[in-house]
Coordinates of C-alpha atoms and ligand atoms in Angstrom, one line a residue:
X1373 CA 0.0 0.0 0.0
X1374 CA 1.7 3.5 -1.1
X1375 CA 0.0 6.6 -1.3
X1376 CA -0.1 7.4 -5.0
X1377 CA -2.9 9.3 -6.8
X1378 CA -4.3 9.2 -10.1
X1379 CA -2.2 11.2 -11.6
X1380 CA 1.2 8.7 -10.4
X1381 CA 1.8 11.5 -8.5
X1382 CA 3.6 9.6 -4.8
X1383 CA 3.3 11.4 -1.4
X1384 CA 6.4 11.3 0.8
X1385 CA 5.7 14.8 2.6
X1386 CA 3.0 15.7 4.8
X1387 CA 1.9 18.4 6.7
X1388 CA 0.4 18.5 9.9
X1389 CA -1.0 21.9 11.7
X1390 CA -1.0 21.8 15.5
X1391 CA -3.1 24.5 16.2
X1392 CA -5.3 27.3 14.4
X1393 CA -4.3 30.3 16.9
X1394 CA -1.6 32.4 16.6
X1395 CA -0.4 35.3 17.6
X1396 CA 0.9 37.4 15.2
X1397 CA -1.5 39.5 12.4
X1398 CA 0.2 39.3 9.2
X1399 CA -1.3 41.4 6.7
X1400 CA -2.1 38.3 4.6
X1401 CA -3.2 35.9 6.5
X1402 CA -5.0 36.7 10.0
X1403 CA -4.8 40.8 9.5
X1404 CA -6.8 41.4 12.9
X1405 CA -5.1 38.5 14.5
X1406 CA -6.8 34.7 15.5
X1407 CA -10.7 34.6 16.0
X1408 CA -11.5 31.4 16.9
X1409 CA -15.5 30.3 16.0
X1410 CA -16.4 28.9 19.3
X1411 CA -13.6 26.8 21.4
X1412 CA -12.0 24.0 19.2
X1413 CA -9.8 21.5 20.5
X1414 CA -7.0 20.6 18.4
X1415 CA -5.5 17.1 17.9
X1416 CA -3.7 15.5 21.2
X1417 CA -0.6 13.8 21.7
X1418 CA -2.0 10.3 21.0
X1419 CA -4.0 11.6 18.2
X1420 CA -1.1 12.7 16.3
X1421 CA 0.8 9.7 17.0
X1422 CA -2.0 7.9 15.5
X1423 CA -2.5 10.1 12.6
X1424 CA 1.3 9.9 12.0
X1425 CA 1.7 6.2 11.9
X1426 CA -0.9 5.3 9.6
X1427 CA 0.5 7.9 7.5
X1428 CA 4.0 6.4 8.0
X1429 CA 3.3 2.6 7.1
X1430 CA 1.8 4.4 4.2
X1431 CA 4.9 5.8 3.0
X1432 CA 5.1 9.5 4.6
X1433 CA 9.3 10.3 5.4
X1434 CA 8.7 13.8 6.7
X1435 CA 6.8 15.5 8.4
X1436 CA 6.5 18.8 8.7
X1437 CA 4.4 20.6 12.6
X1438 CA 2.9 23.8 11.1
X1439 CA 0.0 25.8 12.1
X1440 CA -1.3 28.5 12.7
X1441 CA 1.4 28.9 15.6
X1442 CA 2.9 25.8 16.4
X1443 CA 5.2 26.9 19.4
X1444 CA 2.0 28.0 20.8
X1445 CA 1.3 24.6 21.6
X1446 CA 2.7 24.0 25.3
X1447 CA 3.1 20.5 24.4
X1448 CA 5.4 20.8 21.4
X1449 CA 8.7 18.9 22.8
X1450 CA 6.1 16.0 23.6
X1451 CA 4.6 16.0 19.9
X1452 CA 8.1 16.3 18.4
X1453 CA 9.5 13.5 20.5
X1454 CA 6.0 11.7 19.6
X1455 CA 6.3 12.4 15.9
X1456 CA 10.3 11.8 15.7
X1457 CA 10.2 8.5 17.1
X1458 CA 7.4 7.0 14.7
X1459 CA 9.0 4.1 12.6
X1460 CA 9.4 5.2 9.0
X1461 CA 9.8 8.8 9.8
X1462 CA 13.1 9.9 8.6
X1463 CA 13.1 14.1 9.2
X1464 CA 10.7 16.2 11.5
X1465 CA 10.7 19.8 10.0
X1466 CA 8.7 22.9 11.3
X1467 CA 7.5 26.1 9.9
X1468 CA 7.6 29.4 12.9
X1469 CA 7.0 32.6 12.7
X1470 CA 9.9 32.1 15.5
X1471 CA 8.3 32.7 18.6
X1472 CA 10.4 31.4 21.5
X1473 CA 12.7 29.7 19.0
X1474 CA 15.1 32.0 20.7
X1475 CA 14.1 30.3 24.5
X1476 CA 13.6 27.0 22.6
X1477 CA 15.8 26.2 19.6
X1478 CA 18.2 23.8 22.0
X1479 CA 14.8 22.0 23.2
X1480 CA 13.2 21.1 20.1
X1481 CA 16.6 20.2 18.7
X1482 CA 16.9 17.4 21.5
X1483 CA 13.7 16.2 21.1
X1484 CA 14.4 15.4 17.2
X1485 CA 13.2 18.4 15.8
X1486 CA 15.6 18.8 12.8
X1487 CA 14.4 21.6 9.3
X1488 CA 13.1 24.8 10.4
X1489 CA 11.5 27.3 8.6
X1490 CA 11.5 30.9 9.8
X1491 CA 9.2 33.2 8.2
X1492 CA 11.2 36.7 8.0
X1493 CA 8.7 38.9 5.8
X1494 CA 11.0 42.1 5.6
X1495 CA 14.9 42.7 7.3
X1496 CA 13.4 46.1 8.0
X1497 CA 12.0 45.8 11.8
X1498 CA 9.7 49.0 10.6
X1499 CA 8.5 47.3 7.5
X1500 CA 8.3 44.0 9.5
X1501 CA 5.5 45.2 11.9
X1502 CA 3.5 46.8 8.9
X1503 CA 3.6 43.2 7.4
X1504 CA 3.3 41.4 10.7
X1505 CA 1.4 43.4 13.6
X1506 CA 4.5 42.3 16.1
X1507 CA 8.2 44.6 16.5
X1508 CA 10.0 41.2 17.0
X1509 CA 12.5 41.2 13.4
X1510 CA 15.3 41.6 16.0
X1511 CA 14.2 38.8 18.4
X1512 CA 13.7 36.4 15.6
X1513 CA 17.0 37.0 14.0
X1514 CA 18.1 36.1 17.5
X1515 CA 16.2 33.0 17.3
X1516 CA 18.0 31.7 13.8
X1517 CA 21.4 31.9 15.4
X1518 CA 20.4 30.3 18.6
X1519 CA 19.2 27.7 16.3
X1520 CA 22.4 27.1 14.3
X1521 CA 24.1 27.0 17.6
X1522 CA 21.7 24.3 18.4
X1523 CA 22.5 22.4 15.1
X1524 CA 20.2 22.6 12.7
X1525 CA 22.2 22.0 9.8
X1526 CA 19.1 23.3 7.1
X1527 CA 17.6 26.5 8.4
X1528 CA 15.2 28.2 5.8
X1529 CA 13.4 31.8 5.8
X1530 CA 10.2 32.1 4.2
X1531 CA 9.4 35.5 2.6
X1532 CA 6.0 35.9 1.1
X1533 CA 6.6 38.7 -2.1
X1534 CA 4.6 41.6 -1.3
X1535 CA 4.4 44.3 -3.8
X1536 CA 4.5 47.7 -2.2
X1537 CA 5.3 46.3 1.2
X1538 CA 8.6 44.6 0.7
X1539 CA 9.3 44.0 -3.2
X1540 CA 12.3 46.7 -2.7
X1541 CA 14.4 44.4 -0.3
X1542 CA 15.7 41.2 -2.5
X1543 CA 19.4 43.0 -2.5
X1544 CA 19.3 43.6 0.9
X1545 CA 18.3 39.8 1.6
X1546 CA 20.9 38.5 -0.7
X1547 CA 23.5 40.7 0.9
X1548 CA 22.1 38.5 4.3
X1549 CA 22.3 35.1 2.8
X1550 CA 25.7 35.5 1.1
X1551 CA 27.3 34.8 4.4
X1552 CA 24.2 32.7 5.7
X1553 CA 23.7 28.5 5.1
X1554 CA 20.0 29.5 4.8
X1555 CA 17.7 28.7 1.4
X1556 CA 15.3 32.1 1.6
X1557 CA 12.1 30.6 0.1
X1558 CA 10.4 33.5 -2.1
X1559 CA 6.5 33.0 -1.9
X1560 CA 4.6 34.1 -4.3
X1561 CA 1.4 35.4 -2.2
X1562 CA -2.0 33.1 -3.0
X1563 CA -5.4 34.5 -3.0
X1564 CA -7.6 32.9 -0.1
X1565 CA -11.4 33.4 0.7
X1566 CA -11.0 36.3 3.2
X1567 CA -8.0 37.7 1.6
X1568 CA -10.2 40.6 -0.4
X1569 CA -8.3 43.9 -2.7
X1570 CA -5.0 43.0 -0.8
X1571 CA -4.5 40.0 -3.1
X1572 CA -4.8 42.6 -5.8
X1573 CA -2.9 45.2 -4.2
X1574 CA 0.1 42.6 -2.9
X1575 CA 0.2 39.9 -5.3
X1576 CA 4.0 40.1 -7.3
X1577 CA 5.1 37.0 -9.6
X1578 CA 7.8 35.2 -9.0
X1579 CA 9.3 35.2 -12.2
X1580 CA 11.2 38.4 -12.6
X1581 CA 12.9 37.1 -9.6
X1582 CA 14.1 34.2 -11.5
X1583 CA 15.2 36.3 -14.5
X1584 CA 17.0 38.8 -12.2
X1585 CA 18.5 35.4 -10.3
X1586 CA 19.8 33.6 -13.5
X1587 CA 21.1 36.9 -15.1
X1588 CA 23.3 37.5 -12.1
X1589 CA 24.9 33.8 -12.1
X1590 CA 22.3 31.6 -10.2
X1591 CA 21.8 28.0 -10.8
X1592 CA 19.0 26.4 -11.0
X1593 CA 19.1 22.9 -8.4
X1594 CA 18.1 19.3 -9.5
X1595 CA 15.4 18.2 -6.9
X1596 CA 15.1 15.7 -4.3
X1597 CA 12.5 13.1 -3.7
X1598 CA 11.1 14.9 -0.9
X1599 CA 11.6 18.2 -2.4
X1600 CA 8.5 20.8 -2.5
X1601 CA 7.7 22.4 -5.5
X1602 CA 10.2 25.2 -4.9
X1603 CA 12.9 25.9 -7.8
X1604 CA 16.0 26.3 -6.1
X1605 CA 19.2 28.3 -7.1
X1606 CA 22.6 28.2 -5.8
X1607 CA 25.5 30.6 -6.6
X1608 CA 29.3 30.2 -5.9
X1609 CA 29.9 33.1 -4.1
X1610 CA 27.0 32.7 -1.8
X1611 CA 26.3 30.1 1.1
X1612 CA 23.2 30.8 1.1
X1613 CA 20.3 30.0 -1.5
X1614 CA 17.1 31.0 -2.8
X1615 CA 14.0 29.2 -3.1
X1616 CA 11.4 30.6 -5.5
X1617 CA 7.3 29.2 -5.1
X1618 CA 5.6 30.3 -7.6
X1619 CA 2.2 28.4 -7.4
X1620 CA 0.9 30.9 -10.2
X1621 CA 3.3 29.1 -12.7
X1622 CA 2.6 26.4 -15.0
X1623 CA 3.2 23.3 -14.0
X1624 CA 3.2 23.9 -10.5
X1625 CA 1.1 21.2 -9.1
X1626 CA 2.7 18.5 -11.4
X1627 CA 5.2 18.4 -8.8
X1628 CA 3.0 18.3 -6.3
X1629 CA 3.9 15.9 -3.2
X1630 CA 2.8 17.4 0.0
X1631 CA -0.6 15.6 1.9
X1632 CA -2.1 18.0 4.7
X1633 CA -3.9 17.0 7.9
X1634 CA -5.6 20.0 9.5
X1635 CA -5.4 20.7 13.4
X1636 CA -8.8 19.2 14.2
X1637 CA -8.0 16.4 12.2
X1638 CA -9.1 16.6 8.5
X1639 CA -7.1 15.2 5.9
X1640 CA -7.0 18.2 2.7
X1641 CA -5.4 17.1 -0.6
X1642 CA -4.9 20.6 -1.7
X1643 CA -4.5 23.6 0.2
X1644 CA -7.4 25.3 -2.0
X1645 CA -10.8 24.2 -2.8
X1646 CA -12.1 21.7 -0.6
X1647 CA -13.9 20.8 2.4
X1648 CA -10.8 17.9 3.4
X1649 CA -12.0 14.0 5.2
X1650 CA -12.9 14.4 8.4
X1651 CA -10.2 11.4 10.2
X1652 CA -10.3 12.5 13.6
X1653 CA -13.0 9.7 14.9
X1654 CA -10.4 7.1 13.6
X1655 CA -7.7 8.7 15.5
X1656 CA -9.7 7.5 19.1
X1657 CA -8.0 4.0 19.7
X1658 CA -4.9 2.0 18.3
X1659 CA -7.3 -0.5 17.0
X1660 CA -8.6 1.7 14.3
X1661 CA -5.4 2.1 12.5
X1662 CA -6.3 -0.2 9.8
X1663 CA -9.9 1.5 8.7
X1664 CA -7.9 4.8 9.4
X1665 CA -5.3 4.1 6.5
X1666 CA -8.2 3.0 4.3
X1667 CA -10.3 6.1 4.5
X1668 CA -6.8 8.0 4.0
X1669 CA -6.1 5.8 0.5
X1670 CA -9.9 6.5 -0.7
X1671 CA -9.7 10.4 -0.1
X1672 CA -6.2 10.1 -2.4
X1673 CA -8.2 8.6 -5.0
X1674 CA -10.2 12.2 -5.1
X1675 CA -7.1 14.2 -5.0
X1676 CA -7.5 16.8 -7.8
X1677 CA -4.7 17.5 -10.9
X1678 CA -4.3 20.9 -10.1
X1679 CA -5.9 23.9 -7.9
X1680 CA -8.4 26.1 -9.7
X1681 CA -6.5 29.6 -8.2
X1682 CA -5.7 30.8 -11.9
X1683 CA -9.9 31.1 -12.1
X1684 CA -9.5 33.3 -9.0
X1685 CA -10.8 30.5 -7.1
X1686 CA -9.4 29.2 -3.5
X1687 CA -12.1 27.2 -2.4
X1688 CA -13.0 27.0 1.1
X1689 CA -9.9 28.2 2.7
X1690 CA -10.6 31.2 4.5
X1691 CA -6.8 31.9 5.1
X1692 CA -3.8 29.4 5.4
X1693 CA -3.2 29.4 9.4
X1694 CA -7.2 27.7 9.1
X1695 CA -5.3 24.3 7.5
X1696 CA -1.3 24.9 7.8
X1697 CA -0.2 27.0 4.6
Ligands
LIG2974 N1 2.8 30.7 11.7 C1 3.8 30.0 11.0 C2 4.5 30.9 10.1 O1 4.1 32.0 9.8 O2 5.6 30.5 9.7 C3 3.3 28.8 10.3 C4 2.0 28.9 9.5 S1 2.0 30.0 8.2 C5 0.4 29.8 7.6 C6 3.0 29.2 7.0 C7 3.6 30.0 5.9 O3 2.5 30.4 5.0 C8 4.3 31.3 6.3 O4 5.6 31.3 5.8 C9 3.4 32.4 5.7 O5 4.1 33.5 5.4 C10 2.8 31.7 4.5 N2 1.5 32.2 4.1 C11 0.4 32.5 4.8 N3 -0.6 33.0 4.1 C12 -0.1 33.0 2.8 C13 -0.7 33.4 1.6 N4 -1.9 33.8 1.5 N5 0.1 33.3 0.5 C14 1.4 32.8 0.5 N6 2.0 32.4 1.7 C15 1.2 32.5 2.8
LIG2975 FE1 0.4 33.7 12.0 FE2 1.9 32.5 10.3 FE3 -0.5 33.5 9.5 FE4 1.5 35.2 10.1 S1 1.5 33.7 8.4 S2 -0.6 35.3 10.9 S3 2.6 34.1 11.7 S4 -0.1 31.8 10.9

């Protein structure tokens, strides 16, 4: 039993959100910060386990905690430990906005936490609370090098491009990276359901990036089997490297290889346009894990070729902390 959809596309990756809260108010995503609908619990410790192993047996190498917030979960060393120690998983990986990474780099390191992914919108702390809501740029930065200290080998900064609010600063983040290990992951912004004119007002492609990158010497990366669909570039005189997604490009989602599981539970095949398969009353005892792995194969089997967000439609997702962008 693999998990391989219709279109022979195999799914080595997934992503699972911890939580829906957060506590920042980026511009994009939560811009008047997290308004729960009523109290929701999010998946436990022996949930996830659950959710991870069927996943596992499946095929599933990575794993990547995302959220929402995930260090807002007080029981994150627990759910790394949890998640690092499931047979078959080979690298645990997180995406912060770096909230206590600073306090906590060392802890999460030790309990097999191994990829991070800090997203750094703007190296201007000004700029940075525009995008943001928070004045933390200088904590976070902080936070990256108590990391490397730690030991994580593969640190990455995600940057979503934002026309008007921080299209001006590539130069100034290449001049950061040339002396940094860390991939800077370029995003190119995606239009969700309660993202209204700002998708209009924000949205930059990704591809003048890539000219400007392979007309100053970059080269383009071969990928790995557990690659995203990011196009990397590497140049000899940097130690750093870039990391453009564009999912406005053609061919985007041929490569795509990422599964989500939502923080209360749902399993979504795409990130935009639809509802996702509810397996949170399998997760409730050990003895379900067989009937769990075959709802988990029959939701592939409905897995779409590609998202419908050229049409200007994203579906059902009000705004990516809602299913762990
Ligand atoms: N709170 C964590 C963080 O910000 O890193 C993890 C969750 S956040 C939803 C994951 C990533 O999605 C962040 O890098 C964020 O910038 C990005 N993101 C959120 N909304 C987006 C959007 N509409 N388009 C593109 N990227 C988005
Ligand atoms: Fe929070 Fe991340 Fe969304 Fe920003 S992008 S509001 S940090 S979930």
């Amino acid at each position: 039993m693999i998990l391989e959809d219709g279109f022979s596309r195999r799914f080595h990756y997934l992503r699972l959100s911890l939580t829906e809260a957060c506590n920042f108010r980026c511009t994009y995503c939560l811009p008047d910060g997290y308004r729960p609908a009523g109290r929701k619990s999010f998946l436990t410790v022996d949930e996830i386990r659950r959710v991870v192993h069927g996943f596992a047996e499946l095929g599933v190498k990575k794993i990547r905690l995302t959220g929402g917030e995930p260090s807002m979960r007080r029981d994150l060393p627990a759910i790394i430990e949890t998640v690092a120690n499931t047979a078959g998983i080979e690298k645990v990986a997180m995406t912060t906005n770096g909230y206590r990474l600073k306090e906590r780099a060392a802890q999460w390191y030790d309990a097999g936490l191994r990829d991070l992914n800090v997203s750094i919108d703007s190296l201007d702390p000004r700029q940075f609370q525009l995008i943001t809501g928070e004045n933390k740029l200088a904590e976070i930065l902080d936070g990256i090098e108590a990391a490397q200290a730690a030991g994580y080998h593969r640190i990455k900064v995600n940057s979503v491009l934002l026309k008007n609010l921080n299209d001006h600063e590539l130069s100034q983040f290449l001049f950061w990276i040339k002396g940094q290990p860390i991939q800077l992951r370029l995003i190119e912004l995606m239009q969700t359901g309660e993202m209204d004119a700002r998708f209009q007002k924000h949205h930059q492609s990704g591809l003048p990036i890539k000219k400007r990158l392979l007309r100053e010497g970059w080269l383009q990366q071969p990928k790995g089997q557990t690659d995203g669909p990011a196009e990397v570039f590497s140049h000899p005189d940097y130690l750093g490297q870039i990391g453009l997604i564009m999912p406005y490009s053609k061919d985007f989602c041929a490569s795509c290889n990422r599964l989500r599981v939502s923080a209360v539970g749902k399993l979504h095949l795409c990130l935009f346009g639809e509802e996702g398969v509810a397996l949170r009353d399998l997760l409730q005892d050990d003895s379900q894990h067989t009937e769990l792995q075959t709802r988990i194969l029959e939701g592939l089997t409905h897995k779409r070729e590609t998202h419908f967000l050229h049409q200007g439609n994203s579906g059902v997702t009000p705004h990516l902390a809602s299913i762990g962008g």
